[in-house]
């Protein structure tokens, strides 16, 4: 993981994690207007439109500069193609943050979420000096849990029927990693 503070980018072997631009809104809307992504995320609306993407993107630079939230586009290092998004909140009081991500369905199974998530955890510990990073996923989306396990997170617990989505309740499975475990 290489962090470029001036450009606000994180580079990995295959990816560049960068701030979203307004020009990304059309692609974000295309990727997010997908029921399979919606059903596995806490906050994405469905249907998802370009206006939703623009409203979301509008806050990113300010949040990044204020050290509140780092929301970055997951893009191909060579082509620049947009695959998805990754975010990391910042709770300075407790030196921790929540990791969240989504990848467009056509890019599932290629390791992009894992590579981006690993880079964000390294960013949290090495650049931002977090003590802990945590993440959560719906019990009905075990693939997200596999990403968390691959980057060294450990299962911390399950909140039973924690979220109501589309008329039924979902378990939230919590994972976490503390700095000294990430070495």
PDB file of C-alpha atoms in Angstrom:
ATOM      1  CA  UNK A   1       0.000   0.000   0.000  1.00  0.00           C
ATOM      2  CA  UNK A   2       1.345   3.388  -1.004  1.00  0.00           C
ATOM      3  CA  UNK A   3      -0.495   6.493   0.218  1.00  0.00           C
ATOM      4  CA  UNK A   4      -0.120   9.742  -1.718  1.00  0.00           C
ATOM      5  CA  UNK A   5      -1.339  12.520   0.585  1.00  0.00           C
ATOM      6  CA  UNK A   6      -1.205  15.210  -2.098  1.00  0.00           C
ATOM      7  CA  UNK A   7      -3.482  13.282  -4.483  1.00  0.00           C
ATOM      8  CA  UNK A   8      -5.369  11.492  -1.696  1.00  0.00           C
ATOM      9  CA  UNK A   9      -4.794   8.127  -3.353  1.00  0.00           C
ATOM     10  CA  UNK A  10      -3.831   4.683  -2.161  1.00  0.00           C
ATOM     11  CA  UNK A  11      -2.055   2.360  -4.601  1.00  0.00           C
ATOM     12  CA  UNK A  12      -1.924  -1.437  -4.438  1.00  0.00           C
ATOM     13  CA  UNK A  13      -0.627  -4.015  -6.913  1.00  0.00           C
ATOM     14  CA  UNK A  14      -3.680  -3.768  -9.178  1.00  0.00           C
ATOM     15  CA  UNK A  15      -5.699  -0.861  -7.850  1.00  0.00           C
ATOM     16  CA  UNK A  16      -5.806   2.855  -7.255  1.00  0.00           C
ATOM     17  CA  UNK A  17      -8.154   3.952  -4.484  1.00  0.00           C
ATOM     18  CA  UNK A  18      -9.012   7.589  -5.164  1.00  0.00           C
ATOM     19  CA  UNK A  19     -11.585  10.220  -4.368  1.00  0.00           C
ATOM     20  CA  UNK A  20     -14.719   9.989  -6.467  1.00  0.00           C
ATOM     21  CA  UNK A  21     -15.288  12.681  -9.070  1.00  0.00           C
ATOM     22  CA  UNK A  22     -18.619  13.989 -10.328  1.00  0.00           C
ATOM     23  CA  UNK A  23     -17.858  12.286 -13.649  1.00  0.00           C
ATOM     24  CA  UNK A  24     -18.039   8.920 -11.800  1.00  0.00           C
ATOM     25  CA  UNK A  25     -21.728   9.414 -10.969  1.00  0.00           C
ATOM     26  CA  UNK A  26     -23.041   7.699 -14.098  1.00  0.00           C
ATOM     27  CA  UNK A  27     -20.901   4.598 -13.491  1.00  0.00           C
ATOM     28  CA  UNK A  28     -21.719   4.555  -9.757  1.00  0.00           C
ATOM     29  CA  UNK A  29     -25.436   4.701 -10.575  1.00  0.00           C
ATOM     30  CA  UNK A  30     -25.080   1.886 -13.117  1.00  0.00           C
ATOM     31  CA  UNK A  31     -23.198  -0.334 -10.648  1.00  0.00           C
ATOM     32  CA  UNK A  32     -25.394   0.461  -7.628  1.00  0.00           C
ATOM     33  CA  UNK A  33     -28.723   0.173  -9.400  1.00  0.00           C
ATOM     34  CA  UNK A  34     -28.509  -3.553  -8.788  1.00  0.00           C
ATOM     35  CA  UNK A  35     -30.778  -5.417  -6.404  1.00  0.00           C
ATOM     36  CA  UNK A  36     -28.028  -7.881  -5.433  1.00  0.00           C
ATOM     37  CA  UNK A  37     -25.860  -5.013  -4.156  1.00  0.00           C
ATOM     38  CA  UNK A  38     -28.785  -3.229  -2.520  1.00  0.00           C
ATOM     39  CA  UNK A  39     -29.894  -6.297  -0.565  1.00  0.00           C
ATOM     40  CA  UNK A  40     -26.431  -6.682   0.990  1.00  0.00           C
ATOM     41  CA  UNK A  41     -25.801  -3.053   1.970  1.00  0.00           C
ATOM     42  CA  UNK A  42     -27.114  -1.012   4.861  1.00  0.00           C
ATOM     43  CA  UNK A  43     -27.621   2.368   3.235  1.00  0.00           C
ATOM     44  CA  UNK A  44     -27.763   2.173  -0.560  1.00  0.00           C
ATOM     45  CA  UNK A  45     -31.187   3.055  -1.936  1.00  0.00           C
ATOM     46  CA  UNK A  46     -32.869   1.042  -4.682  1.00  0.00           C
ATOM     47  CA  UNK A  47     -33.483   1.974  -7.381  1.00  0.00           C
ATOM     48  CA  UNK A  48     -30.234   3.962  -7.420  1.00  0.00           C
ATOM     49  CA  UNK A  49     -30.025   6.965  -9.716  1.00  0.00           C
ATOM     50  CA  UNK A  50     -27.351   9.382 -10.870  1.00  0.00           C
ATOM     51  CA  UNK A  51     -28.697  12.044  -8.478  1.00  0.00           C
ATOM     52  CA  UNK A  52     -28.091   9.623  -5.566  1.00  0.00           C
ATOM     53  CA  UNK A  53     -24.488   9.211  -6.685  1.00  0.00           C
ATOM     54  CA  UNK A  54     -23.931  12.955  -7.089  1.00  0.00           C
ATOM     55  CA  UNK A  55     -25.346  13.697  -3.632  1.00  0.00           C
ATOM     56  CA  UNK A  56     -23.099  11.057  -2.104  1.00  0.00           C
ATOM     57  CA  UNK A  57     -19.935  12.107  -3.989  1.00  0.00           C
ATOM     58  CA  UNK A  58     -20.462  15.775  -3.087  1.00  0.00           C
ATOM     59  CA  UNK A  59     -19.438  15.173   0.555  1.00  0.00           C
ATOM     60  CA  UNK A  60     -16.316  13.062   0.017  1.00  0.00           C
ATOM     61  CA  UNK A  61     -13.565  15.694  -0.250  1.00  0.00           C
ATOM     62  CA  UNK A  62     -14.832  17.665   2.745  1.00  0.00           C
ATOM     63  CA  UNK A  63     -15.139  14.483   4.845  1.00  0.00           C
ATOM     64  CA  UNK A  64     -11.639  13.356   3.827  1.00  0.00           C
ATOM     65  CA  UNK A  65     -10.050  16.723   4.606  1.00  0.00           C
ATOM     66  CA  UNK A  66     -11.841  16.880   7.971  1.00  0.00           C
ATOM     67  CA  UNK A  67     -10.643  13.336   8.862  1.00  0.00           C
ATOM     68  CA  UNK A  68     -14.247  12.215   9.359  1.00  0.00           C
ATOM     69  CA  UNK A  69     -14.627   9.624   6.635  1.00  0.00           C
ATOM     70  CA  UNK A  70     -12.466   8.347   3.800  1.00  0.00           C
ATOM     71  CA  UNK A  71     -14.645   7.203   0.878  1.00  0.00           C
ATOM     72  CA  UNK A  72     -12.687   6.142  -2.161  1.00  0.00           C
ATOM     73  CA  UNK A  73     -13.342   4.709  -5.588  1.00  0.00           C
ATOM     74  CA  UNK A  74     -11.856   1.289  -6.256  1.00  0.00           C
ATOM     75  CA  UNK A  75     -10.322   1.624  -9.721  1.00  0.00           C
ATOM     76  CA  UNK A  76      -8.061  -0.390 -12.006  1.00  0.00           C
ATOM     77  CA  UNK A  77      -4.467   0.842 -11.830  1.00  0.00           C
ATOM     78  CA  UNK A  78      -3.929   0.567 -15.592  1.00  0.00           C
ATOM     79  CA  UNK A  79      -7.294   1.319 -17.219  1.00  0.00           C
ATOM     80  CA  UNK A  80      -8.881   3.512 -14.536  1.00  0.00           C
ATOM     81  CA  UNK A  81     -12.065   1.423 -14.713  1.00  0.00           C
ATOM     82  CA  UNK A  82     -14.288   1.912 -11.676  1.00  0.00           C
ATOM     83  CA  UNK A  83     -15.057  -1.331  -9.818  1.00  0.00           C
ATOM     84  CA  UNK A  84     -16.703  -0.133  -6.623  1.00  0.00           C
ATOM     85  CA  UNK A  85     -16.212   1.854  -3.428  1.00  0.00           C
ATOM     86  CA  UNK A  86     -14.529   1.491  -0.076  1.00  0.00           C
ATOM     87  CA  UNK A  87     -14.986   3.634   2.989  1.00  0.00           C
ATOM     88  CA  UNK A  88     -13.415   3.996   6.389  1.00  0.00           C
ATOM     89  CA  UNK A  89     -14.948   6.079   9.151  1.00  0.00           C
ATOM     90  CA  UNK A  90     -12.776   7.833  11.726  1.00  0.00           C
ATOM     91  CA  UNK A  91     -13.661   7.872  15.398  1.00  0.00           C
ATOM     92  CA  UNK A  92     -10.671   9.803  16.753  1.00  0.00           C
ATOM     93  CA  UNK A  93     -11.850   9.511  20.370  1.00  0.00           C
ATOM     94  CA  UNK A  94     -11.519   5.730  20.291  1.00  0.00           C
ATOM     95  CA  UNK A  95      -8.843   5.527  17.537  1.00  0.00           C
ATOM     96  CA  UNK A  96     -11.018   3.266  15.437  1.00  0.00           C
ATOM     97  CA  UNK A  97     -13.200   3.174  12.378  1.00  0.00           C
ATOM     98  CA  UNK A  98     -15.626   1.078  10.414  1.00  0.00           C
ATOM     99  CA  UNK A  99     -14.636  -0.382   7.068  1.00  0.00           C
ATOM    100  CA  UNK A 100     -17.361  -0.711   4.423  1.00  0.00           C
ATOM    101  CA  UNK A 101     -17.244  -1.583   0.739  1.00  0.00           C
ATOM    102  CA  UNK A 102     -19.196  -2.620  -2.329  1.00  0.00           C
ATOM    103  CA  UNK A 103     -18.064  -3.869  -5.725  1.00  0.00           C
ATOM    104  CA  UNK A 104     -20.138  -3.971  -8.897  1.00  0.00           C
ATOM    105  CA  UNK A 105     -21.585  -7.435  -9.489  1.00  0.00           C
ATOM    106  CA  UNK A 106     -19.714  -7.904 -12.773  1.00  0.00           C
ATOM    107  CA  UNK A 107     -16.443  -7.606 -10.787  1.00  0.00           C
ATOM    108  CA  UNK A 108     -17.271 -10.051  -7.990  1.00  0.00           C
ATOM    109  CA  UNK A 109     -14.888 -12.923  -7.343  1.00  0.00           C
ATOM    110  CA  UNK A 110     -11.783 -11.160  -8.669  1.00  0.00           C
ATOM    111  CA  UNK A 111     -10.299 -10.154  -5.291  1.00  0.00           C
ATOM    112  CA  UNK A 112     -10.830  -6.402  -5.703  1.00  0.00           C
ATOM    113  CA  UNK A 113     -12.726  -5.984  -2.420  1.00  0.00           C
ATOM    114  CA  UNK A 114     -10.051  -7.947  -0.541  1.00  0.00           C
ATOM    115  CA  UNK A 115      -7.178  -5.968  -2.059  1.00  0.00           C
ATOM    116  CA  UNK A 116      -8.894  -2.636  -1.396  1.00  0.00           C
ATOM    117  CA  UNK A 117      -9.898  -3.641   2.143  1.00  0.00           C
ATOM    118  CA  UNK A 118      -6.345  -4.719   2.987  1.00  0.00           C
ATOM    119  CA  UNK A 119      -5.027  -1.374   1.744  1.00  0.00           C
ATOM    120  CA  UNK A 120      -7.574   0.559   3.814  1.00  0.00           C
ATOM    121  CA  UNK A 121      -6.675  -1.375   6.965  1.00  0.00           C
ATOM    122  CA  UNK A 122      -2.991  -0.595   6.340  1.00  0.00           C
ATOM    123  CA  UNK A 123      -3.925   3.071   5.763  1.00  0.00           C
ATOM    124  CA  UNK A 124      -5.855   3.064   9.064  1.00  0.00           C
ATOM    125  CA  UNK A 125      -2.988   1.598  11.078  1.00  0.00           C
ATOM    126  CA  UNK A 126       0.087   3.028   9.342  1.00  0.00           C
ATOM    127  CA  UNK A 127      -1.083   6.478   8.235  1.00  0.00           C
ATOM    128  CA  UNK A 128      -3.962   7.355  10.578  1.00  0.00           C
ATOM    129  CA  UNK A 129      -2.688   5.485  13.653  1.00  0.00           C
ATOM    130  CA  UNK A 130      -5.957   3.690  14.427  1.00  0.00           C
ATOM    131  CA  UNK A 131      -5.995   1.096  17.178  1.00  0.00           C
ATOM    132  CA  UNK A 132      -8.879  -0.909  15.653  1.00  0.00           C
ATOM    133  CA  UNK A 133     -10.821  -1.359  12.433  1.00  0.00           C
ATOM    134  CA  UNK A 134     -14.175  -3.136  12.425  1.00  0.00           C
ATOM    135  CA  UNK A 135     -16.652  -4.160   9.763  1.00  0.00           C
ATOM    136  CA  UNK A 136     -20.045  -5.811   9.634  1.00  0.00           C
ATOM    137  CA  UNK A 137     -22.081  -7.700   7.091  1.00  0.00           C
ATOM    138  CA  UNK A 138     -25.528  -9.187   6.708  1.00  0.00           C
ATOM    139  CA  UNK A 139     -25.686 -12.864   7.646  1.00  0.00           C
ATOM    140  CA  UNK A 140     -27.156 -13.498   4.187  1.00  0.00           C
ATOM    141  CA  UNK A 141     -23.935 -12.222   2.542  1.00  0.00           C
ATOM    142  CA  UNK A 142     -21.150 -14.594   3.680  1.00  0.00           C
ATOM    143  CA  UNK A 143     -18.899 -13.533   0.764  1.00  0.00           C
ATOM    144  CA  UNK A 144     -18.345 -10.233   2.563  1.00  0.00           C
ATOM    145  CA  UNK A 145     -17.280 -12.132   5.665  1.00  0.00           C
ATOM    146  CA  UNK A 146     -14.723 -14.032   3.570  1.00  0.00           C
ATOM    147  CA  UNK A 147     -13.150 -10.704   2.568  1.00  0.00           C
ATOM    148  CA  UNK A 148     -12.895  -9.755   6.243  1.00  0.00           C
ATOM    149  CA  UNK A 149     -11.281 -13.077   7.147  1.00  0.00           C
ATOM    150  CA  UNK A 150      -8.772 -12.832   4.275  1.00  0.00           C
ATOM    151  CA  UNK A 151      -7.494  -9.485   5.581  1.00  0.00           C
ATOM    152  CA  UNK A 152      -6.990 -10.861   9.089  1.00  0.00           C
ATOM    153  CA  UNK A 153     -10.168  -9.722  10.789  1.00  0.00           C
ATOM    154  CA  UNK A 154     -11.699 -11.945  13.441  1.00  0.00           C
ATOM    155  CA  UNK A 155     -15.359 -12.593  14.055  1.00  0.00           C
ATOM    156  CA  UNK A 156     -16.438 -10.747  17.198  1.00  0.00           C
ATOM    157  CA  UNK A 157     -20.122 -11.540  17.320  1.00  0.00           C
ATOM    158  CA  UNK A 158     -23.538 -11.595  15.734  1.00  0.00           C
ATOM    159  CA  UNK A 159     -26.384  -9.191  16.420  1.00  0.00           C
ATOM    160  CA  UNK A 160     -29.475 -11.295  15.795  1.00  0.00           C
ATOM    161  CA  UNK A 161     -32.255  -9.726  13.685  1.00  0.00           C
ATOM    162  CA  UNK A 162     -30.555  -6.330  13.994  1.00  0.00           C
ATOM    163  CA  UNK A 163     -31.677  -4.796  10.687  1.00  0.00           C
ATOM    164  CA  UNK A 164     -35.036  -4.867   8.940  1.00  0.00           C
ATOM    165  CA  UNK A 165     -34.621  -4.797   5.180  1.00  0.00           C
ATOM    166  CA  UNK A 166     -37.399  -5.319   2.648  1.00  0.00           C
ATOM    167  CA  UNK A 167     -39.778  -6.565   5.304  1.00  0.00           C
ATOM    168  CA  UNK A 168     -37.554  -9.154   6.950  1.00  0.00           C
ATOM    169  CA  UNK A 169     -34.905  -9.066   9.649  1.00  0.00           C
ATOM    170  CA  UNK A 170     -31.204  -9.652   9.046  1.00  0.00           C
ATOM    171  CA  UNK A 171     -28.399 -10.608  11.394  1.00  0.00           C
ATOM    172  CA  UNK A 172     -25.374  -8.307  11.462  1.00  0.00           C
ATOM    173  CA  UNK A 173     -22.089 -10.180  11.812  1.00  0.00           C
ATOM    174  CA  UNK A 174     -19.260  -8.128  13.320  1.00  0.00           C
ATOM    175  CA  UNK A 175     -15.560  -8.549  12.536  1.00  0.00           C
ATOM    176  CA  UNK A 176     -12.593  -6.575  13.810  1.00  0.00           C
ATOM    177  CA  UNK A 177      -8.837  -6.291  13.840  1.00  0.00           C
ATOM    178  CA  UNK A 178      -6.598  -4.386  16.210  1.00  0.00           C
ATOM    179  CA  UNK A 179      -3.286  -2.884  15.197  1.00  0.00           C
ATOM    180  CA  UNK A 180      -1.011  -5.380  16.920  1.00  0.00           C
ATOM    181  CA  UNK A 181      -2.822  -8.297  15.192  1.00  0.00           C
ATOM    182  CA  UNK A 182      -2.212  -6.886  11.720  1.00  0.00           C
ATOM    183  CA  UNK A 183       1.561  -7.422  11.621  1.00  0.00           C
TER     184      UNK A 183
END
